């Protein structure tokens, strides 16, 4: 399964994880879902093909939401209602949005956030103003002509919500 990245100390409030397959990325998403609740913002960063949508697919499975979680690249955002008592999942792909929070306001994320888990791919510089509390997930992968499935990830909690969260459970 995943293991902490050797010789790379995580800063306080963060954990580093190595993922070696898409199924492990989905499993990580399922584990991450257990830490999330309505009002949480998760920002996903990484190169094209890094596994952001695969991680979100696992999150959707872990949250128990309706509908297949696929990349919302062309529709910008998808809402996946819960099948049970959990929060809905709002999955946003901000890759095509050039503006900051002004452009994001059209999506009404500030309205959705208190009642939902909001996951934003490519949200750097665009959604930080939504809340002081967020989980930042940075996914690094080999680039170029490679079939390497290894991903080195850093998961960092920002703000009071994540100050006492034990993110090390993600590396289990």
PDB file of C-alpha atoms in Angstrom:
ATOM      1  CA  UNK A   1       0.000   0.000   0.000  1.00  0.00           C
ATOM      2  CA  UNK A   2       1.169   3.591   0.410  1.00  0.00           C
ATOM      3  CA  UNK A   3       4.237   4.404   2.444  1.00  0.00           C
ATOM      4  CA  UNK A   4       5.586   7.699   3.704  1.00  0.00           C
ATOM      5  CA  UNK A   5       8.121   9.225   1.328  1.00  0.00           C
ATOM      6  CA  UNK A   6      11.624   8.421   2.661  1.00  0.00           C
ATOM      7  CA  UNK A   7      14.045  11.247   3.497  1.00  0.00           C
ATOM      8  CA  UNK A   8      11.394  13.883   2.978  1.00  0.00           C
ATOM      9  CA  UNK A   9      10.115  15.189   6.289  1.00  0.00           C
ATOM     10  CA  UNK A  10       6.596  16.533   6.159  1.00  0.00           C
ATOM     11  CA  UNK A  11       5.929  19.958   7.586  1.00  0.00           C
ATOM     12  CA  UNK A  12       3.632  20.121  10.621  1.00  0.00           C
ATOM     13  CA  UNK A  13       0.023  19.464   9.624  1.00  0.00           C
ATOM     14  CA  UNK A  14       0.984  17.456   6.566  1.00  0.00           C
ATOM     15  CA  UNK A  15       1.752  13.915   5.536  1.00  0.00           C
ATOM     16  CA  UNK A  16       3.656  12.564   2.549  1.00  0.00           C
ATOM     17  CA  UNK A  17       2.480   9.423   0.800  1.00  0.00           C
ATOM     18  CA  UNK A  18       3.652   7.325  -2.137  1.00  0.00           C
ATOM     19  CA  UNK A  19       0.939   5.766  -4.317  1.00  0.00           C
ATOM     20  CA  UNK A  20       1.932   3.171  -6.914  1.00  0.00           C
ATOM     21  CA  UNK A  21      -1.330   2.416  -8.753  1.00  0.00           C
ATOM     22  CA  UNK A  22      -4.698   3.938  -9.668  1.00  0.00           C
ATOM     23  CA  UNK A  23      -6.432   1.517  -7.266  1.00  0.00           C
ATOM     24  CA  UNK A  24      -4.230   2.747  -4.420  1.00  0.00           C
ATOM     25  CA  UNK A  25      -5.157   6.322  -5.359  1.00  0.00           C
ATOM     26  CA  UNK A  26      -8.870   5.414  -5.163  1.00  0.00           C
ATOM     27  CA  UNK A  27      -8.306   3.671  -1.824  1.00  0.00           C
ATOM     28  CA  UNK A  28      -6.557   6.798  -0.542  1.00  0.00           C
ATOM     29  CA  UNK A  29      -9.632   8.777  -1.602  1.00  0.00           C
ATOM     30  CA  UNK A  30     -11.870   6.361   0.318  1.00  0.00           C
ATOM     31  CA  UNK A  31      -9.722   6.799   3.445  1.00  0.00           C
ATOM     32  CA  UNK A  32      -9.658  10.570   3.020  1.00  0.00           C
ATOM     33  CA  UNK A  33     -13.460  10.599   2.809  1.00  0.00           C
ATOM     34  CA  UNK A  34     -13.602   9.302   6.395  1.00  0.00           C
ATOM     35  CA  UNK A  35     -11.925  12.530   7.566  1.00  0.00           C
ATOM     36  CA  UNK A  36     -14.222  14.855   5.619  1.00  0.00           C
ATOM     37  CA  UNK A  37     -17.479  16.502   6.615  1.00  0.00           C
ATOM     38  CA  UNK A  38     -19.852  19.112   5.230  1.00  0.00           C
ATOM     39  CA  UNK A  39     -18.051  22.441   4.895  1.00  0.00           C
ATOM     40  CA  UNK A  40     -14.696  20.971   3.922  1.00  0.00           C
ATOM     41  CA  UNK A  41     -12.761  22.306   0.948  1.00  0.00           C
ATOM     42  CA  UNK A  42     -10.187  20.046  -0.702  1.00  0.00           C
ATOM     43  CA  UNK A  43      -7.808  21.571  -3.258  1.00  0.00           C
ATOM     44  CA  UNK A  44      -6.098  19.130  -5.640  1.00  0.00           C
ATOM     45  CA  UNK A  45      -2.935  20.136  -7.494  1.00  0.00           C
ATOM     46  CA  UNK A  46      -0.802  18.178  -9.910  1.00  0.00           C
ATOM     47  CA  UNK A  47       0.154  17.709 -13.524  1.00  0.00           C
ATOM     48  CA  UNK A  48      -2.307  16.478 -16.115  1.00  0.00           C
ATOM     49  CA  UNK A  49      -2.781  12.770 -15.529  1.00  0.00           C
ATOM     50  CA  UNK A  50      -1.495  12.906 -11.951  1.00  0.00           C
ATOM     51  CA  UNK A  51      -4.589  11.218 -10.519  1.00  0.00           C
ATOM     52  CA  UNK A  52      -6.725  14.092  -9.227  1.00  0.00           C
ATOM     53  CA  UNK A  53      -9.953  12.684 -10.657  1.00  0.00           C
ATOM     54  CA  UNK A  54      -9.041   9.136  -9.593  1.00  0.00           C
ATOM     55  CA  UNK A  55      -8.568  10.389  -6.032  1.00  0.00           C
ATOM     56  CA  UNK A  56     -11.910  12.213  -6.229  1.00  0.00           C
ATOM     57  CA  UNK A  57     -13.577   9.031  -7.515  1.00  0.00           C
ATOM     58  CA  UNK A  58     -12.409   7.290  -4.337  1.00  0.00           C
ATOM     59  CA  UNK A  59     -13.669  10.229  -2.274  1.00  0.00           C
ATOM     60  CA  UNK A  60     -17.090   9.860  -3.883  1.00  0.00           C
ATOM     61  CA  UNK A  61     -17.101   6.137  -3.095  1.00  0.00           C
ATOM     62  CA  UNK A  62     -16.076   6.826   0.495  1.00  0.00           C
ATOM     63  CA  UNK A  63     -18.711   9.542   0.921  1.00  0.00           C
ATOM     64  CA  UNK A  64     -21.373   7.323  -0.629  1.00  0.00           C
ATOM     65  CA  UNK A  65     -22.579   9.717  -3.315  1.00  0.00           C
ATOM     66  CA  UNK A  66     -24.726   9.068  -6.361  1.00  0.00           C
ATOM     67  CA  UNK A  67     -23.362   9.094  -9.875  1.00  0.00           C
ATOM     68  CA  UNK A  68     -20.052   8.211 -11.448  1.00  0.00           C
ATOM     69  CA  UNK A  69     -17.343  10.681 -10.488  1.00  0.00           C
ATOM     70  CA  UNK A  70     -15.712  11.742 -13.734  1.00  0.00           C
ATOM     71  CA  UNK A  71     -13.658  14.758 -14.708  1.00  0.00           C
ATOM     72  CA  UNK A  72     -15.844  17.883 -14.869  1.00  0.00           C
ATOM     73  CA  UNK A  73     -13.396  19.570 -17.247  1.00  0.00           C
ATOM     74  CA  UNK A  74     -16.001  20.727 -19.763  1.00  0.00           C
ATOM     75  CA  UNK A  75     -18.938  21.293 -17.409  1.00  0.00           C
ATOM     76  CA  UNK A  76     -16.658  22.920 -14.785  1.00  0.00           C
ATOM     77  CA  UNK A  77     -18.608  21.502 -11.805  1.00  0.00           C
ATOM     78  CA  UNK A  78     -20.715  18.474 -10.922  1.00  0.00           C
ATOM     79  CA  UNK A  79     -22.801  17.883  -7.820  1.00  0.00           C
ATOM     80  CA  UNK A  80     -23.084  14.308  -6.578  1.00  0.00           C
ATOM     81  CA  UNK A  81     -25.943  13.990  -4.064  1.00  0.00           C
ATOM     82  CA  UNK A  82     -25.505  11.615  -1.135  1.00  0.00           C
ATOM     83  CA  UNK A  83     -27.128   8.179  -1.205  1.00  0.00           C
ATOM     84  CA  UNK A  84     -27.466   8.296   2.592  1.00  0.00           C
ATOM     85  CA  UNK A  85     -27.065  10.860   5.346  1.00  0.00           C
ATOM     86  CA  UNK A  86     -23.679  12.236   4.270  1.00  0.00           C
ATOM     87  CA  UNK A  87     -22.930  15.491   2.520  1.00  0.00           C
ATOM     88  CA  UNK A  88     -23.086  15.972  -1.241  1.00  0.00           C
ATOM     89  CA  UNK A  89     -19.826  16.084  -3.165  1.00  0.00           C
ATOM     90  CA  UNK A  90     -19.239  19.138  -5.358  1.00  0.00           C
ATOM     91  CA  UNK A  91     -16.442  18.339  -7.835  1.00  0.00           C
ATOM     92  CA  UNK A  92     -14.972  21.355  -9.638  1.00  0.00           C
ATOM     93  CA  UNK A  93     -12.340  21.491 -12.365  1.00  0.00           C
ATOM     94  CA  UNK A  94     -11.012  25.051 -12.454  1.00  0.00           C
ATOM     95  CA  UNK A  95      -8.454  24.332 -15.196  1.00  0.00           C
ATOM     96  CA  UNK A  96     -10.337  26.357 -17.829  1.00  0.00           C
ATOM     97  CA  UNK A  97     -11.134  29.226 -15.485  1.00  0.00           C
ATOM     98  CA  UNK A  98      -8.576  31.998 -15.800  1.00  0.00           C
ATOM     99  CA  UNK A  99      -9.896  34.360 -13.145  1.00  0.00           C
ATOM    100  CA  UNK A 100      -9.717  34.114  -9.407  1.00  0.00           C
ATOM    101  CA  UNK A 101     -12.589  34.027  -6.961  1.00  0.00           C
ATOM    102  CA  UNK A 102     -14.650  36.435  -9.111  1.00  0.00           C
ATOM    103  CA  UNK A 103     -15.014  33.816 -11.839  1.00  0.00           C
ATOM    104  CA  UNK A 104     -15.555  31.090  -9.272  1.00  0.00           C
ATOM    105  CA  UNK A 105     -18.424  33.078  -7.730  1.00  0.00           C
ATOM    106  CA  UNK A 106     -20.559  32.198 -10.745  1.00  0.00           C
ATOM    107  CA  UNK A 107     -20.438  28.594  -9.487  1.00  0.00           C
ATOM    108  CA  UNK A 108     -21.902  29.631  -6.094  1.00  0.00           C
ATOM    109  CA  UNK A 109     -19.317  27.558  -4.247  1.00  0.00           C
ATOM    110  CA  UNK A 110     -19.678  29.839  -1.238  1.00  0.00           C
ATOM    111  CA  UNK A 111     -23.343  28.769  -1.075  1.00  0.00           C
ATOM    112  CA  UNK A 112     -22.555  25.060  -1.562  1.00  0.00           C
ATOM    113  CA  UNK A 113     -19.592  24.882   0.814  1.00  0.00           C
ATOM    114  CA  UNK A 114     -21.343  24.862   4.221  1.00  0.00           C
ATOM    115  CA  UNK A 115     -23.490  21.837   3.278  1.00  0.00           C
ATOM    116  CA  UNK A 116     -21.109  19.950   0.974  1.00  0.00           C
ATOM    117  CA  UNK A 117     -17.635  18.573   0.586  1.00  0.00           C
ATOM    118  CA  UNK A 118     -16.148  20.693  -2.209  1.00  0.00           C
ATOM    119  CA  UNK A 119     -13.209  19.282  -4.181  1.00  0.00           C
ATOM    120  CA  UNK A 120     -11.491  21.686  -6.595  1.00  0.00           C
ATOM    121  CA  UNK A 121      -8.931  20.536  -9.135  1.00  0.00           C
ATOM    122  CA  UNK A 122      -6.587  23.281 -10.347  1.00  0.00           C
ATOM    123  CA  UNK A 123      -7.905  25.673  -7.670  1.00  0.00           C
ATOM    124  CA  UNK A 124      -4.653  27.374  -6.681  1.00  0.00           C
ATOM    125  CA  UNK A 125      -5.054  31.140  -6.665  1.00  0.00           C
ATOM    126  CA  UNK A 126      -8.790  30.759  -7.296  1.00  0.00           C
ATOM    127  CA  UNK A 127     -10.584  29.359  -4.256  1.00  0.00           C
ATOM    128  CA  UNK A 128      -8.420  30.008  -1.195  1.00  0.00           C
ATOM    129  CA  UNK A 129     -10.637  32.948  -0.227  1.00  0.00           C
ATOM    130  CA  UNK A 130     -13.663  30.660   0.177  1.00  0.00           C
ATOM    131  CA  UNK A 131     -12.494  29.535   3.616  1.00  0.00           C
ATOM    132  CA  UNK A 132      -9.501  29.754   5.920  1.00  0.00           C
ATOM    133  CA  UNK A 133      -9.735  25.984   6.439  1.00  0.00           C
ATOM    134  CA  UNK A 134      -8.835  23.647   3.606  1.00  0.00           C
ATOM    135  CA  UNK A 135      -7.010  20.484   2.769  1.00  0.00           C
ATOM    136  CA  UNK A 136      -4.367  20.881   0.076  1.00  0.00           C
ATOM    137  CA  UNK A 137      -3.339  17.772  -1.848  1.00  0.00           C
ATOM    138  CA  UNK A 138      -0.302  18.059  -4.106  1.00  0.00           C
ATOM    139  CA  UNK A 139       0.320  15.107  -6.437  1.00  0.00           C
ATOM    140  CA  UNK A 140       3.683  14.755  -8.185  1.00  0.00           C
ATOM    141  CA  UNK A 141       4.250  12.272 -10.992  1.00  0.00           C
ATOM    142  CA  UNK A 142       7.017  11.629 -13.474  1.00  0.00           C
ATOM    143  CA  UNK A 143       6.448  13.692 -16.597  1.00  0.00           C
ATOM    144  CA  UNK A 144       7.399  12.988 -20.182  1.00  0.00           C
ATOM    145  CA  UNK A 145       7.220   9.713 -22.060  1.00  0.00           C
ATOM    146  CA  UNK A 146       6.670   7.340 -19.149  1.00  0.00           C
ATOM    147  CA  UNK A 147       4.164   4.786 -17.947  1.00  0.00           C
ATOM    148  CA  UNK A 148       5.355   5.201 -14.352  1.00  0.00           C
ATOM    149  CA  UNK A 149       2.353   4.936 -12.015  1.00  0.00           C
ATOM    150  CA  UNK A 150       4.226   6.189  -8.923  1.00  0.00           C
ATOM    151  CA  UNK A 151       2.781   9.347  -7.374  1.00  0.00           C
ATOM    152  CA  UNK A 152       4.387  11.267  -4.539  1.00  0.00           C
ATOM    153  CA  UNK A 153       1.762  13.156  -2.613  1.00  0.00           C
ATOM    154  CA  UNK A 154       1.734  15.790   0.091  1.00  0.00           C
ATOM    155  CA  UNK A 155      -1.504  16.305   2.008  1.00  0.00           C
ATOM    156  CA  UNK A 156      -1.541  19.476   4.117  1.00  0.00           C
ATOM    157  CA  UNK A 157      -4.224  20.737   6.444  1.00  0.00           C
ATOM    158  CA  UNK A 158      -4.613  24.518   6.544  1.00  0.00           C
ATOM    159  CA  UNK A 159      -6.528  26.362   9.244  1.00  0.00           C
ATOM    160  CA  UNK A 160      -8.107  25.570  12.587  1.00  0.00           C
ATOM    161  CA  UNK A 161     -10.294  22.759  11.189  1.00  0.00           C
ATOM    162  CA  UNK A 162      -7.197  20.699  10.332  1.00  0.00           C
ATOM    163  CA  UNK A 163      -4.906  21.832  13.200  1.00  0.00           C
ATOM    164  CA  UNK A 164      -5.528  18.708  15.289  1.00  0.00           C
ATOM    165  CA  UNK A 165      -6.453  16.271  12.494  1.00  0.00           C
ATOM    166  CA  UNK A 166      -4.327  13.129  12.316  1.00  0.00           C
ATOM    167  CA  UNK A 167      -3.490  13.014   8.628  1.00  0.00           C
ATOM    168  CA  UNK A 168      -1.070  10.136   9.212  1.00  0.00           C
ATOM    169  CA  UNK A 169      -4.052   7.746   8.965  1.00  0.00           C
ATOM    170  CA  UNK A 170      -3.963   8.429   5.210  1.00  0.00           C
ATOM    171  CA  UNK A 171      -0.574   6.705   4.933  1.00  0.00           C
ATOM    172  CA  UNK A 172      -1.813   3.529   6.645  1.00  0.00           C
TER     173      UNK A 172
END
